[in-house]
Coordinates of C-alpha atoms and ligand atoms in Angstrom, one line a residue:
M1 CA 0.2 0.1 0.2
V2 CA 1.4 3.5 -0.9
R3 CA 2.1 5.8 2.0
R4 CA 4.4 8.2 0.5
L5 CA 4.4 10.4 -2.4
V6 CA 7.4 11.9 -3.3
L7 CA 7.1 14.8 -5.7
W8 CA 10.4 15.6 -7.6
D9 CA 11.4 19.3 -9.2
V10 CA 13.1 18.8 -12.3
D11 CA 15.7 21.6 -13.1
G12 CA 18.3 21.9 -10.4
T13 CA 16.9 18.7 -8.7
L14 CA 16.9 15.7 -11.1
V15 CA 18.7 17.2 -13.7
R16 CA 20.6 20.3 -15.0
A17 CA 19.3 20.9 -18.7
G18 CA 22.7 22.6 -19.6
G19 CA 21.3 26.2 -19.9
V20 CA 19.3 25.4 -23.0
A21 CA 15.8 26.8 -21.5
S22 CA 16.9 30.3 -21.4
E23 CA 17.6 30.9 -25.2
V24 CA 14.6 28.8 -25.9
F25 CA 12.2 31.1 -24.0
S26 CA 13.8 33.9 -25.8
L27 CA 13.1 32.3 -29.3
A28 CA 9.7 31.6 -28.2
V29 CA 8.9 35.1 -27.2
E30 CA 10.4 36.5 -30.4
H31 CA 8.1 34.1 -32.2
A32 CA 4.9 35.4 -30.8
V33 CA 5.9 39.2 -30.3
G34 CA 7.8 39.6 -33.8
R35 CA 11.1 40.7 -31.9
H36 CA 13.8 39.1 -29.7
P37 CA 13.6 40.2 -26.0
G38 CA 17.3 40.4 -26.0
E39 CA 18.9 39.8 -22.5
H40 CA 15.9 39.6 -20.5
G41 CA 17.8 38.9 -17.1
V42 CA 14.7 37.1 -15.7
A43 CA 15.8 34.6 -13.0
M44 CA 14.1 31.3 -13.7
S45 CA 14.7 28.8 -10.8
G46 CA 11.6 28.0 -9.0
K47 CA 9.4 29.8 -11.3
T48 CA 6.7 28.1 -13.3
D49 CA 7.1 28.4 -17.3
P50 CA 4.1 30.6 -17.7
Q51 CA 5.7 33.0 -15.1
I52 CA 9.0 33.3 -16.5
A53 CA 7.1 33.7 -20.1
L54 CA 5.0 36.5 -18.3
E55 CA 8.3 38.3 -16.5
I56 CA 10.3 38.0 -19.9
L57 CA 7.0 39.6 -22.0
A58 CA 6.8 42.4 -19.2
G59 CA 10.2 43.9 -19.8
M60 CA 9.1 44.3 -23.6
G61 CA 7.4 47.5 -23.0
L62 CA 4.2 45.7 -24.6
E63 CA 0.8 47.8 -24.5
A64 CA -1.4 46.4 -21.5
G65 CA -2.9 43.1 -21.7
Q66 CA -0.6 42.1 -24.7
D67 CA 1.3 39.8 -22.4
E68 CA -1.5 37.6 -21.1
R69 CA -2.5 37.8 -25.1
H70 CA 0.8 36.2 -26.3
L71 CA 1.3 34.0 -23.4
P72 CA -0.4 30.9 -25.2
V73 CA 1.6 31.5 -28.5
V74 CA 4.9 31.7 -26.3
V75 CA 4.0 28.5 -24.6
E76 CA 3.2 26.4 -27.4
R77 CA 6.5 27.3 -29.2
L78 CA 8.3 27.0 -25.8
E79 CA 7.4 23.4 -26.1
S80 CA 8.3 22.7 -29.6
E81 CA 11.5 24.5 -29.8
L82 CA 12.4 22.6 -26.6
A83 CA 11.4 19.2 -28.1
A84 CA 13.4 20.0 -30.9
A85 CA 16.5 20.8 -28.7
V86 CA 16.3 17.5 -26.8
E87 CA 19.6 16.2 -28.4
L88 CA 21.4 19.6 -27.0
I89 CA 19.9 19.1 -23.5
R90 CA 21.2 15.3 -23.7
R91 CA 24.9 17.0 -24.8
K92 CA 25.0 19.8 -22.5
G93 CA 22.7 18.7 -19.5
R94 CA 23.4 15.9 -17.1
V95 CA 21.7 13.8 -14.5
L96 CA 22.4 15.1 -11.2
P97 CA 24.5 12.8 -8.6
G98 CA 22.3 9.8 -6.9
V99 CA 19.1 10.7 -8.9
C100 CA 18.8 7.4 -11.2
E101 CA 19.8 5.2 -8.1
L102 CA 16.9 6.9 -6.0
L103 CA 14.5 6.8 -8.8
A104 CA 15.2 3.2 -9.2
A105 CA 14.9 2.4 -5.9
L106 CA 11.8 4.2 -5.0
H107 CA 9.9 2.9 -8.1
D108 CA 10.7 -0.6 -6.7
D109 CA 9.3 0.2 -3.2
P110 CA 5.4 -0.6 -3.1
H111 CA 5.2 2.0 -0.3
V112 CA 6.2 4.9 -2.4
A113 CA 4.9 6.7 -5.0
Q114 CA 6.8 9.1 -7.1
S115 CA 6.3 11.6 -9.7
V116 CA 7.2 15.4 -10.5
L117 CA 5.9 18.7 -9.4
T118 CA 7.7 21.1 -11.6
G119 CA 7.2 24.7 -13.1
N120 CA 7.8 23.2 -16.5
T121 CA 4.6 22.7 -18.7
A122 CA 3.7 19.0 -18.7
G123 CA 5.2 19.1 -22.2
N124 CA 8.7 20.7 -21.3
A125 CA 8.9 18.3 -18.4
A126 CA 8.5 15.3 -20.7
T127 CA 11.0 16.8 -23.0
K128 CA 13.7 17.1 -20.4
L129 CA 12.8 13.7 -18.2
A130 CA 12.9 11.8 -21.7
A131 CA 16.2 13.3 -22.6
F132 CA 17.8 11.4 -19.7
D133 CA 15.4 8.6 -20.0
L134 CA 14.0 9.3 -16.2
D135 CA 10.2 8.8 -17.2
R136 CA 10.4 5.1 -16.9
W137 CA 10.7 5.6 -13.0
L138 CA 7.9 8.1 -12.3
D139 CA 4.2 8.0 -12.3
L140 CA 3.7 11.1 -14.6
E141 CA -0.1 10.8 -14.7
I142 CA -0.3 12.2 -11.1
A143 CA 2.1 14.9 -11.8
A144 CA 1.7 18.7 -11.3
Y145 CA 3.0 20.9 -13.7
G146 CA 3.3 24.8 -14.5
S147 CA 0.7 24.2 -17.2
D148 CA -1.9 23.2 -14.4
D149 CA -1.3 26.5 -12.5
R150 CA 1.1 29.2 -12.9
D151 CA 1.2 29.7 -9.0
R152 CA 3.4 26.8 -7.8
R153 CA 1.5 27.1 -4.5
A154 CA -1.4 25.7 -6.0
L155 CA 0.4 22.2 -7.3
V156 CA 0.6 19.7 -4.4
P157 CA -3.2 19.8 -4.0
I158 CA -3.4 19.0 -7.6
A159 CA -0.8 16.0 -7.5
L160 CA -2.8 14.8 -4.6
R161 CA -6.2 14.9 -6.2
R162 CA -4.7 13.0 -9.3
A163 CA -3.3 10.5 -7.1
E164 CA -6.8 9.9 -5.4
E165 CA -8.9 10.0 -8.5
L166 CA -6.4 8.1 -10.9
R167 CA -4.9 5.6 -8.4
G168 CA -7.2 5.7 -5.2
W169 CA -4.6 6.5 -2.9
T170 CA -6.0 8.8 -0.2
L171 CA -2.8 10.8 1.2
A172 CA -2.7 13.4 3.8
P173 CA -0.4 16.4 3.0
H174 CA 2.3 15.3 5.5
D175 CA 2.7 11.9 3.4
V176 CA 4.1 13.9 0.6
W177 CA 7.7 15.0 -0.1
V178 CA 8.4 17.7 -2.1
V179 CA 12.0 17.7 -3.1
G180 CA 13.5 20.8 -4.8
D181 CA 16.2 23.3 -5.2
T182 CA 14.8 26.8 -4.5
P183 CA 12.8 28.7 -1.8
N184 CA 9.7 28.5 -4.1
D185 CA 9.9 24.7 -3.9
L186 CA 9.9 25.2 0.1
R187 CA 6.9 27.7 -0.5
C188 CA 4.9 25.3 -2.4
A189 CA 5.3 22.3 -0.1
R190 CA 4.3 24.8 3.1
A191 CA 1.3 26.0 1.4
A192 CA -0.2 22.3 1.4
G193 CA 1.4 21.3 4.6
A194 CA 3.9 18.9 2.8
R195 CA 7.5 18.1 4.0
C196 CA 10.3 19.3 1.9
L197 CA 13.9 18.6 1.2
L198 CA 15.8 21.0 -0.6
V199 CA 19.1 20.1 -2.5
G200 CA 22.1 22.4 -3.3
T201 CA 22.5 21.1 -6.9
G202 CA 20.5 24.2 -8.4
N203 CA 21.5 27.9 -8.6
V204 CA 20.8 28.5 -5.0
A205 CA 23.6 28.1 -2.4
V206 CA 23.1 25.4 0.2
D207 CA 23.9 28.0 3.1
E208 CA 20.8 30.1 1.8
L209 CA 18.5 27.2 1.5
A210 CA 19.8 26.1 5.0
A211 CA 18.2 29.2 6.5
L212 CA 14.8 28.8 5.2
G213 CA 13.7 26.3 7.6
A214 CA 12.9 22.8 5.4
D215 CA 12.6 19.6 6.8
Q216 CA 16.2 18.8 5.5
V217 CA 18.5 20.4 3.5
L218 CA 21.4 18.5 1.5
D219 CA 24.3 19.4 -0.7
D220 CA 23.1 16.8 -3.2
L221 CA 21.4 13.5 -3.3
A222 CA 24.5 11.6 -3.7
D223 CA 24.1 9.7 -0.3
V224 CA 21.4 7.4 -1.9
D225 CA 20.7 5.5 1.4
A226 CA 20.3 8.5 3.7
V227 CA 18.2 10.0 1.2
L228 CA 15.9 6.9 0.8
E229 CA 15.6 6.7 4.6
L230 CA 14.4 10.2 4.9
L231 CA 12.0 9.7 2.0
R232 CA 10.5 6.7 3.5
S233 CA 10.1 8.4 6.8
Ligands
LIG301 MG1 14.2 23.7 -9.5

């Protein structure tokens, strides 16, 4: 019987996508608006894809309301550009230490279900996970994505609802572990009453993460046995 649900963030937690996404965002915005946003300077870590797109659009001096109008086109183009860049992601990116061992071990554990909770849209997450063959271990039907809600704090309840509706698992928020690499991952866990493990493999220093009050903070996921024990607790 499933007693725990582990929801993995993707970028900076499971993988580094090799910096491919930033330029892909710019290309998608250029496609929608008709001009390149230039050096937009929008920080992407921990944000949902629609949120990032809107922040880039907001910096382009568009007329009021035009950013929301462009958003669906940007997101659609973002997904197709990223899918087309899968070989580049595979070449420039990498799976982070311990991840394959952890995903494989939890996949074989009948008491633990695992999926992703990510700011990526469903399509972009699928591209990144498939690039490194990680999707085989994850129950992606119960995932929660940036395409479900642009506010990351809304995503844990979406995953819980899918787990109940599609798998018949009734899990309490405390049964859920959110694993991520940014303050936004913690906010998203706390908004739902879930537990949170933060790792320093993204763009936020582990010292900074340690000050936030997560249930656990680690440099990385390399100590597989210790992380398994934590996530099964
Ligand atoms: Mg992340």
